[in-house]
PDB file of C-alpha atoms in Angstrom:
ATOM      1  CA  UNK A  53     -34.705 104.563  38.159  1.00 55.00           C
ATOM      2  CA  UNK A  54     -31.162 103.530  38.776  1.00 74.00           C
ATOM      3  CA  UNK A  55     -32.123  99.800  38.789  1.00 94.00           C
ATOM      4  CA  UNK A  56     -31.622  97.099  41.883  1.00 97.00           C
ATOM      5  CA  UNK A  57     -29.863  98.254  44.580  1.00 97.00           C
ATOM      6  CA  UNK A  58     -28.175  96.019  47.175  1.00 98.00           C
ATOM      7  CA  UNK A  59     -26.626  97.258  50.894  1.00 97.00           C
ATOM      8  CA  UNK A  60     -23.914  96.512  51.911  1.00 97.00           C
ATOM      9  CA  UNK A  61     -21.878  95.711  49.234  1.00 97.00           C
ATOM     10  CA  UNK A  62     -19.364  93.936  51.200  1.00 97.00           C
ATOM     11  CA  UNK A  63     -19.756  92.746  54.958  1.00 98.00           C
ATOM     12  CA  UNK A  64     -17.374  91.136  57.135  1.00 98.00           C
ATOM     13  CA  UNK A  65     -18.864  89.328  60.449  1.00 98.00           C
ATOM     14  CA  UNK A  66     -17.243  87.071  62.731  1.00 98.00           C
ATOM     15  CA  UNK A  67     -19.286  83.380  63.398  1.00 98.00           C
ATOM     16  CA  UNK A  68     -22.062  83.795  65.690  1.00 98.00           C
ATOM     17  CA  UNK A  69     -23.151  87.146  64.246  1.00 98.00           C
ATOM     18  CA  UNK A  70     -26.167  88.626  62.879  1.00 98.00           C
ATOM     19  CA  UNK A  71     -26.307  90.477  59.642  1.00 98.00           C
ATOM     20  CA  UNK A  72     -28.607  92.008  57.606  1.00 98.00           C
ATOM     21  CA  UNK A  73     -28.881  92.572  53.987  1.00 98.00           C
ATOM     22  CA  UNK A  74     -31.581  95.183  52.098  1.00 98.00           C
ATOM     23  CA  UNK A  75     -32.386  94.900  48.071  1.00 98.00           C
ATOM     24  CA  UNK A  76     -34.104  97.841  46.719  1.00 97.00           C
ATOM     25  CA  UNK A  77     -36.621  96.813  43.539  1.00 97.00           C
ATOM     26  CA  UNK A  78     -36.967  98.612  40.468  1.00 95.00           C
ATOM     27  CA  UNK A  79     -39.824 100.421  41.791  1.00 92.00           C
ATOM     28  CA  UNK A  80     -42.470  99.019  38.982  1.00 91.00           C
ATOM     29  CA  UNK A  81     -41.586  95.662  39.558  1.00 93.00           C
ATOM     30  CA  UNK A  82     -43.851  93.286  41.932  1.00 91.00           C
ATOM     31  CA  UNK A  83     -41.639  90.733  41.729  1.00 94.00           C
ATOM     32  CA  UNK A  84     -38.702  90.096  44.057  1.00 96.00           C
ATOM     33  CA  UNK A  85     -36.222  87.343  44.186  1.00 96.00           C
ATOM     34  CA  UNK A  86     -33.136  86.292  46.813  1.00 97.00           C
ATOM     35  CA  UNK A  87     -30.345  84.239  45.377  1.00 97.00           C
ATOM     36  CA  UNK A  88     -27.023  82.910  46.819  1.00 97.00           C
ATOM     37  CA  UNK A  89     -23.995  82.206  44.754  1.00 97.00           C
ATOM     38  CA  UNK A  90     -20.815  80.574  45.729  1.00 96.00           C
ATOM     39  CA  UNK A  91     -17.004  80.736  43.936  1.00 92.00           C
ATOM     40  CA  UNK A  92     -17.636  78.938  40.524  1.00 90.00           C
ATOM     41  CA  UNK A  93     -21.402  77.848  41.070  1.00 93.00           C
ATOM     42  CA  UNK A  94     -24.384  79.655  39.662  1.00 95.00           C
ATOM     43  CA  UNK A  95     -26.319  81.830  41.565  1.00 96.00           C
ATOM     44  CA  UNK A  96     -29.287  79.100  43.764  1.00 95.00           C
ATOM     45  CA  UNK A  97     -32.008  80.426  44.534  1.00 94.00           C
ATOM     46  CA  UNK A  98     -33.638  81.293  48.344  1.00 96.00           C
ATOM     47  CA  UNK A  99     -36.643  82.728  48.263  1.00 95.00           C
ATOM     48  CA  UNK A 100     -39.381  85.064  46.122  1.00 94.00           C
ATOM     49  CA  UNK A 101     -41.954  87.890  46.660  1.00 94.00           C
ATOM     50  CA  UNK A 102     -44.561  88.780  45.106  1.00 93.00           C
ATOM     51  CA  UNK A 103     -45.628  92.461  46.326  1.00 93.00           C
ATOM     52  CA  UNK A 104     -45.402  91.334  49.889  1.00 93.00           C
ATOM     53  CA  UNK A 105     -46.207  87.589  49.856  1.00 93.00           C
ATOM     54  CA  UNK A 106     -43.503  85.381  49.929  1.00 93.00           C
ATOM     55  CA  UNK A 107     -44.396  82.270  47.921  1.00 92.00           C
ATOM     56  CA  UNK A 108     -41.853  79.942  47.847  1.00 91.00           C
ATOM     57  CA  UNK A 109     -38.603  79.495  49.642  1.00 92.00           C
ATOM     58  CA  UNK A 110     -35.847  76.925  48.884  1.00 92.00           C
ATOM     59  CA  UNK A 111     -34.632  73.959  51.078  1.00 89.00           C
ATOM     60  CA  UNK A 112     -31.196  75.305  51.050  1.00 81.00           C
ATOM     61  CA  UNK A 113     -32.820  78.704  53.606  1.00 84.00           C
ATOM     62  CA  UNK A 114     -32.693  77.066  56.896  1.00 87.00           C
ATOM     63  CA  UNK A 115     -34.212  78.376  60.125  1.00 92.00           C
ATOM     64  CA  UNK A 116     -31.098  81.013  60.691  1.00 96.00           C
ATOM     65  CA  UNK A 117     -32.730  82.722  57.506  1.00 96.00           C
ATOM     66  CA  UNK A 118     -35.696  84.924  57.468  1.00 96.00           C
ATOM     67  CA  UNK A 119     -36.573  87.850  54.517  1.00 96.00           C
ATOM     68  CA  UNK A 120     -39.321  89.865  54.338  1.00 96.00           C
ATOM     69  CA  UNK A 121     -40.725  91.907  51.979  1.00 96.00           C
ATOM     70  CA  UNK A 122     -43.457  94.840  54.293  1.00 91.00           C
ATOM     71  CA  UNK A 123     -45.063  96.998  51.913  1.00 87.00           C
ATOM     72  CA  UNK A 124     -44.551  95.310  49.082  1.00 86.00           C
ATOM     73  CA  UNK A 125     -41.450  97.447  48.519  1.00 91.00           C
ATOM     74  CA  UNK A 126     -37.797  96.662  49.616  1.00 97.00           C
ATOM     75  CA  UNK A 127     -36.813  93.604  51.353  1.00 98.00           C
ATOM     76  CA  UNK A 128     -34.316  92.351  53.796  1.00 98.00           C
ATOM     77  CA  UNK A 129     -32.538  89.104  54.286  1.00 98.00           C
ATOM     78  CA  UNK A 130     -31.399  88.076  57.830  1.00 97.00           C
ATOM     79  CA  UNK A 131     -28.673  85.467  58.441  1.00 97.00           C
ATOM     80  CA  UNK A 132     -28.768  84.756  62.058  1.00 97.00           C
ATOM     81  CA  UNK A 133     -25.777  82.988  64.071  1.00 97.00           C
ATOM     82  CA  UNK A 134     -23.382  82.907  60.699  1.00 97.00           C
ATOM     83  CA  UNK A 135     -21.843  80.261  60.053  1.00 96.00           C
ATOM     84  CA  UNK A 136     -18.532  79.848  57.841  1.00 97.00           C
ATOM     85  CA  UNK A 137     -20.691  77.956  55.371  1.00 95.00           C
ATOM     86  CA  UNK A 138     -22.894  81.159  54.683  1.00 97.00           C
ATOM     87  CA  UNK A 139     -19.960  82.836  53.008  1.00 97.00           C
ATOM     88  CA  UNK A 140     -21.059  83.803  49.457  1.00 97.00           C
ATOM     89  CA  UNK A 141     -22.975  86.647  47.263  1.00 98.00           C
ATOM     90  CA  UNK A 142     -26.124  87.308  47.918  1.00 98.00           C
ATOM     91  CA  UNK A 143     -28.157  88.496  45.118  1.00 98.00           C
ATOM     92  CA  UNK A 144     -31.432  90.535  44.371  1.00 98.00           C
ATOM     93  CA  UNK A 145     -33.637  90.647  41.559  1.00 97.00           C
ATOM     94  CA  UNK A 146     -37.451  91.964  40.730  1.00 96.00           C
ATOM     95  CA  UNK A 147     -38.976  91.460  37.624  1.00 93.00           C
ATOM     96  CA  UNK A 148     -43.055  92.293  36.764  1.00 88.00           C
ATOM     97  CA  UNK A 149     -45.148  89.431  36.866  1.00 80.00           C
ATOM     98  CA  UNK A 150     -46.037  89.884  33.244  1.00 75.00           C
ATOM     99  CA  UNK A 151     -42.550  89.010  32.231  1.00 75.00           C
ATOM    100  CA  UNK A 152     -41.426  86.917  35.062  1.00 79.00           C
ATOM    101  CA  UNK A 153     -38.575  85.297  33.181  1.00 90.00           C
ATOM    102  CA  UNK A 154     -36.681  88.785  33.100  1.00 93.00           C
ATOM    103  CA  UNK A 155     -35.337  89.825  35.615  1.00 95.00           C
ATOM    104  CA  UNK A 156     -32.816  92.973  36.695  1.00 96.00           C
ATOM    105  CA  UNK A 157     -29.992  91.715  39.445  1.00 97.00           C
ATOM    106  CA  UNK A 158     -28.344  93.843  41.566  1.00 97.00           C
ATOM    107  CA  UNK A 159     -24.592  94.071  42.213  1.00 96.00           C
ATOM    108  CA  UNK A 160     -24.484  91.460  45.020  1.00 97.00           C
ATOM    109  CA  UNK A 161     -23.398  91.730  48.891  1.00 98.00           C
ATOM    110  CA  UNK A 162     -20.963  89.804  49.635  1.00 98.00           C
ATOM    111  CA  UNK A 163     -20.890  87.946  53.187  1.00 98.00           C
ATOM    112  CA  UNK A 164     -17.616  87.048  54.385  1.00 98.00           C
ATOM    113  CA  UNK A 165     -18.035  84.915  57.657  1.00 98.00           C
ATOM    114  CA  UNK A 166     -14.702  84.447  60.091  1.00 97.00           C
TER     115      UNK A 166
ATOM    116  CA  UNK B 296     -38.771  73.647  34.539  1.00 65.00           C
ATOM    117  CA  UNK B 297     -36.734  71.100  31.949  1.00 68.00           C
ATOM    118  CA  UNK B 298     -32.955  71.125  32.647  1.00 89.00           C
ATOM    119  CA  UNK B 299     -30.503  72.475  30.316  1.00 94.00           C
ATOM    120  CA  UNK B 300     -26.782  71.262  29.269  1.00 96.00           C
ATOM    121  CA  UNK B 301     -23.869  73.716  28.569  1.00 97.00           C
ATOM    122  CA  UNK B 302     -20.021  72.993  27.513  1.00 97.00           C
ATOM    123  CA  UNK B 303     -17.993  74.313  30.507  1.00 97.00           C
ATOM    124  CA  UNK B 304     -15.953  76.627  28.311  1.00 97.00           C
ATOM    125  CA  UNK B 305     -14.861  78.000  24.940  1.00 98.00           C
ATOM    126  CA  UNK B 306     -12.727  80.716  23.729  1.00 97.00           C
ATOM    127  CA  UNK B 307     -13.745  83.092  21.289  1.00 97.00           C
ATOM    128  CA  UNK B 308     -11.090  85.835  19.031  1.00 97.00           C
ATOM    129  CA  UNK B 309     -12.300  89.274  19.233  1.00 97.00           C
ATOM    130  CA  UNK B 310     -14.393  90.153  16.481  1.00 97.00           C
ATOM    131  CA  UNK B 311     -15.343  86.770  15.064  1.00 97.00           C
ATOM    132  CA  UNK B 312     -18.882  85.498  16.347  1.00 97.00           C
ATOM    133  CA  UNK B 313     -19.488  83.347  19.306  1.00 98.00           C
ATOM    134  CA  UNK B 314     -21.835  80.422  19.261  1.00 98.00           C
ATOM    135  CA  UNK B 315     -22.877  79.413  22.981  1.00 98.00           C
ATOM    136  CA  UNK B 316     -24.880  76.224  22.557  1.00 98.00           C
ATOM    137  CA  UNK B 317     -27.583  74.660  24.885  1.00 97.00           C
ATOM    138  CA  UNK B 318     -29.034  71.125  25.058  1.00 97.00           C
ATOM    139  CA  UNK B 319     -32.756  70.554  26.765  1.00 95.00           C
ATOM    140  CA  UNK B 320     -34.025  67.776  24.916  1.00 93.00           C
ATOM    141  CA  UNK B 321     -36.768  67.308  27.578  1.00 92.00           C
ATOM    142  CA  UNK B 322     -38.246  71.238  27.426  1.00 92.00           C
ATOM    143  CA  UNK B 323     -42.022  71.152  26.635  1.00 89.00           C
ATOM    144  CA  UNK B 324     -44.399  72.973  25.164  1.00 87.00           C
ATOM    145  CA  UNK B 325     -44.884  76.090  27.119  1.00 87.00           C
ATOM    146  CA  UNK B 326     -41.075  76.414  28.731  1.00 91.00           C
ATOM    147  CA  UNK B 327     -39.329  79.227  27.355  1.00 93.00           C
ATOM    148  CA  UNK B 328     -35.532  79.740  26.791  1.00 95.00           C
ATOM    149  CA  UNK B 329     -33.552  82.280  28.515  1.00 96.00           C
ATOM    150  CA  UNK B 330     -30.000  83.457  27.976  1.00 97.00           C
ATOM    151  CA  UNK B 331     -28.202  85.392  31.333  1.00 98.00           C
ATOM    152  CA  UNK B 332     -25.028  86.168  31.304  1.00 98.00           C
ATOM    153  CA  UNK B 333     -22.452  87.203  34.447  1.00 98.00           C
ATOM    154  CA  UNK B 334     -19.204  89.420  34.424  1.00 96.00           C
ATOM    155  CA  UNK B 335     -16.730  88.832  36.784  1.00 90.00           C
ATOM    156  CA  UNK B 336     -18.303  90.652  40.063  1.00 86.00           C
ATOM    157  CA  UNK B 337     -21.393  91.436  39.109  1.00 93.00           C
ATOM    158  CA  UNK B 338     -24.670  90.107  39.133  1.00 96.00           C
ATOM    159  CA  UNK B 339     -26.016  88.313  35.963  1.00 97.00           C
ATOM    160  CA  UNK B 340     -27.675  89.887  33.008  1.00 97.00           C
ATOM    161  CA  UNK B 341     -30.444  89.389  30.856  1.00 97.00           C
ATOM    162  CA  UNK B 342     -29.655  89.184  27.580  1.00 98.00           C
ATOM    163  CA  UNK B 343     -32.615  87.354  25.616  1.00 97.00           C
ATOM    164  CA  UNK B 344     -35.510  84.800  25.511  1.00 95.00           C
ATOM    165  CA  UNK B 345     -37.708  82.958  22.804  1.00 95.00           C
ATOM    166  CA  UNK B 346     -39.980  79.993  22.574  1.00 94.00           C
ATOM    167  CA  UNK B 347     -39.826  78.638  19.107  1.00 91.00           C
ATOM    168  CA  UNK B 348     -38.815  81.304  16.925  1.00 86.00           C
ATOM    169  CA  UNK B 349     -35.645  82.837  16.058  1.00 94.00           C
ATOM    170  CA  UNK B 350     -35.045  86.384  18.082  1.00 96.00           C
ATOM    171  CA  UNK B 351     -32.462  88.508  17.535  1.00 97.00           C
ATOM    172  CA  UNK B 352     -32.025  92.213  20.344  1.00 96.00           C
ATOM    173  CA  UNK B 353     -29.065  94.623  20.181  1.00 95.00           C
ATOM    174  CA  UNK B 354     -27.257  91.830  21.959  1.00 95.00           C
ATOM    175  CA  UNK B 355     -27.374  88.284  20.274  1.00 97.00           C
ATOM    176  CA  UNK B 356     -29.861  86.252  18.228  1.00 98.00           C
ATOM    177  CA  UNK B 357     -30.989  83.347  19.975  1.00 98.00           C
ATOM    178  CA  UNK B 358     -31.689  80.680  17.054  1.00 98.00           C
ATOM    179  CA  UNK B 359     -33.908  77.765  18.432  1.00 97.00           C
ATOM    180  CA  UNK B 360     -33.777  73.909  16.823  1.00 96.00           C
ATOM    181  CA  UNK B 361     -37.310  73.176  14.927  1.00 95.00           C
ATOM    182  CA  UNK B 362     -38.094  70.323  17.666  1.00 94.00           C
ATOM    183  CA  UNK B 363     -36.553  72.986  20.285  1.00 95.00           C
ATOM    184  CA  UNK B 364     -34.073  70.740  21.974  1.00 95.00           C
ATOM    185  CA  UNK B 365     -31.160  72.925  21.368  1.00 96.00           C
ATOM    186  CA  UNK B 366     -30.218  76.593  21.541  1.00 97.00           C
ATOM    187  CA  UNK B 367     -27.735  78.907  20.432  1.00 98.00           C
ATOM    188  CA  UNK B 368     -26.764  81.753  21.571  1.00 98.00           C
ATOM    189  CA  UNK B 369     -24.766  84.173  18.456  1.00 98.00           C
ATOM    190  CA  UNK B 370     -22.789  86.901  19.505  1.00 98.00           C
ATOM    191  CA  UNK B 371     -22.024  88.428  16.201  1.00 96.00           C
ATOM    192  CA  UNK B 372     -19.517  90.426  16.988  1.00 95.00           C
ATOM    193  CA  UNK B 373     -17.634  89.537  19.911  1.00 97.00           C
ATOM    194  CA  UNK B 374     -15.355  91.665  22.169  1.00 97.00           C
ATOM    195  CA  UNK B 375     -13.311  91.199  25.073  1.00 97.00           C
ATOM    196  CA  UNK B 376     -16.143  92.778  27.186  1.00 96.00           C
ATOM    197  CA  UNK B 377     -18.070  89.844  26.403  1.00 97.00           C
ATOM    198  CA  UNK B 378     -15.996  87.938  28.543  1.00 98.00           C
ATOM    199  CA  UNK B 379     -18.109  86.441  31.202  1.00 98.00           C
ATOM    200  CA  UNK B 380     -20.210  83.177  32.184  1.00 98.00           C
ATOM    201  CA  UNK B 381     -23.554  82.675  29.815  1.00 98.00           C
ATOM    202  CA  UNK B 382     -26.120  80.805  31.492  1.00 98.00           C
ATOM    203  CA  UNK B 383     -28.859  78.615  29.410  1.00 97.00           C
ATOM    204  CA  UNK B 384     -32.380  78.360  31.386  1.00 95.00           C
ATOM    205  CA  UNK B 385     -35.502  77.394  30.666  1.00 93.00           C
ATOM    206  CA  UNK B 386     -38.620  78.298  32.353  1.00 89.00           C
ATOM    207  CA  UNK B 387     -42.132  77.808  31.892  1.00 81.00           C
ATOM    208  CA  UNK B 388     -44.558  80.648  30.863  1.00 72.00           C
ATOM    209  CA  UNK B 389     -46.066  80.834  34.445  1.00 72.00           C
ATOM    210  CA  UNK B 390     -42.897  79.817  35.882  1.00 73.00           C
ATOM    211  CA  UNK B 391     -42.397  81.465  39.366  1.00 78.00           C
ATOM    212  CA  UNK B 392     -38.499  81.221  39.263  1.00 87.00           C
ATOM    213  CA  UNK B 393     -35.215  80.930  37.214  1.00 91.00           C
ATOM    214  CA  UNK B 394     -33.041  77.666  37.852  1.00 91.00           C
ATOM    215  CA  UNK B 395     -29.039  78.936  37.278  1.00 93.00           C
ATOM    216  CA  UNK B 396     -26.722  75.940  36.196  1.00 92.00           C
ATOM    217  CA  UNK B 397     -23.443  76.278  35.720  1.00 93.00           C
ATOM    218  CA  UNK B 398     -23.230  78.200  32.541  1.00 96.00           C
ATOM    219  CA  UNK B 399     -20.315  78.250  30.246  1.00 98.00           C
ATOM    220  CA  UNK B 400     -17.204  80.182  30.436  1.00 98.00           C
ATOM    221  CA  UNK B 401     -16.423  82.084  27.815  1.00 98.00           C
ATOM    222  CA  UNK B 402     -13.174  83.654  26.932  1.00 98.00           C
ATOM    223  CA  UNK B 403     -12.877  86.498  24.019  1.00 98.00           C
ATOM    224  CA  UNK B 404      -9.038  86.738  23.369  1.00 96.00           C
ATOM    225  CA  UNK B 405      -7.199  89.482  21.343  1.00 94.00           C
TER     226      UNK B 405
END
């Protein structure tokens, strides 16, 4: 298992665009998470999955954002009609239920609305 | 989940340990501690977790106050690879989510 994976690394979009961003779980792991992280902030968090149910999703993901989680296996983020303000790194991590307070991030993509 | 307090910074000399302390004087009984840290332009890492006791991994030891409202984090033997922000959470046993604050900075210098 080479860990969480996260595609693209890097994307460029001008305002107005749709992108879309795919995390691949450590394949054991039921657990799924979406954060956001700005320059010199923590990462905040967006949304979780567990297998395919999402169960909770943060104030901060407006209507423009939408993931989903089918099969209980990878999961994309959508960012419809970017906006400058969306420009950050978007982070994955799964962890197993059992030990829910450990979890595996991926490298990031990186969203850089013009 | 009970909200944690970390100095913004400190500076560490290569090879000398590195305490990273955490306040959360309002943690109860079933919240955990967790210790993440994050590289320059990558995504964080786990590095360890306890609830009362002392734990030590092939990391850091985590050494928790007897009333648990403080944490620190020991790096025994720290290295310029250790370089990175180290982020103080805690979470409750059947949490569903970690809270990131802004961690502390830390800077191993030769």
């Amino acid at each position: 298992d080479t860990g969480v994976s996260q595609d693209p690394r890097h994307k460029i979009t001008k305002r107005g665009q749709n992108v879309t961003f795919r995390c691949d779980p450590i394949s054991e792991h039921n657990r799924l998470y979406w954060y956001r992280q700005t320059l010199g902030q923590g990462p905040e968090f967006l949304t979780y999955f567990q297998n395919e149910a999402q169960l909770e999703k943060s104030r901060l993901l407006s209507d423009r954002f939408s993931a989903e989680r089918p099969k209980g296996s990878f999961s994309t983020l959508e960012i419809q009609r970017t906006e400058q303000g969306d420009s950050a790194m978007y982070l994955c991590a799964s962890s197993l239920v059992l030990w829910g307070g450990v979890l595996t991030f991926g490298a990031g993509s990186r969203l850089t609305v013009l | 989940d009970a909200k944690t307090t970390q100095p913004p910074s400190m500076d560490c000399a290569e090879g000398r340990a590195a305490n990273l302390p955490c306040n959360h004087s309002t943690i109860s009984g079933n919240e955990y501690v967790y210790w993440y840290r994050q590289i320059h332009s990558q995504g964080p890492q786990y590095i360890i977790h306890g609830l009362k006791n002392n734990e030590t991994n092939e990391m850091a030891s985590l050494i928790i106050t007897e009333d648990r409202k403080s944490s620190t984090l020991i790096l025994p033997h720290a290295t310029l690879r250790d370089t990175a922000v180290y982020y103080c959470i805690v979470r409750a046993t059947y949490g569903n989510k970690l809270v990131f604050g802004a961690g502390t900075i830390l800077r191993v210098k030769s």
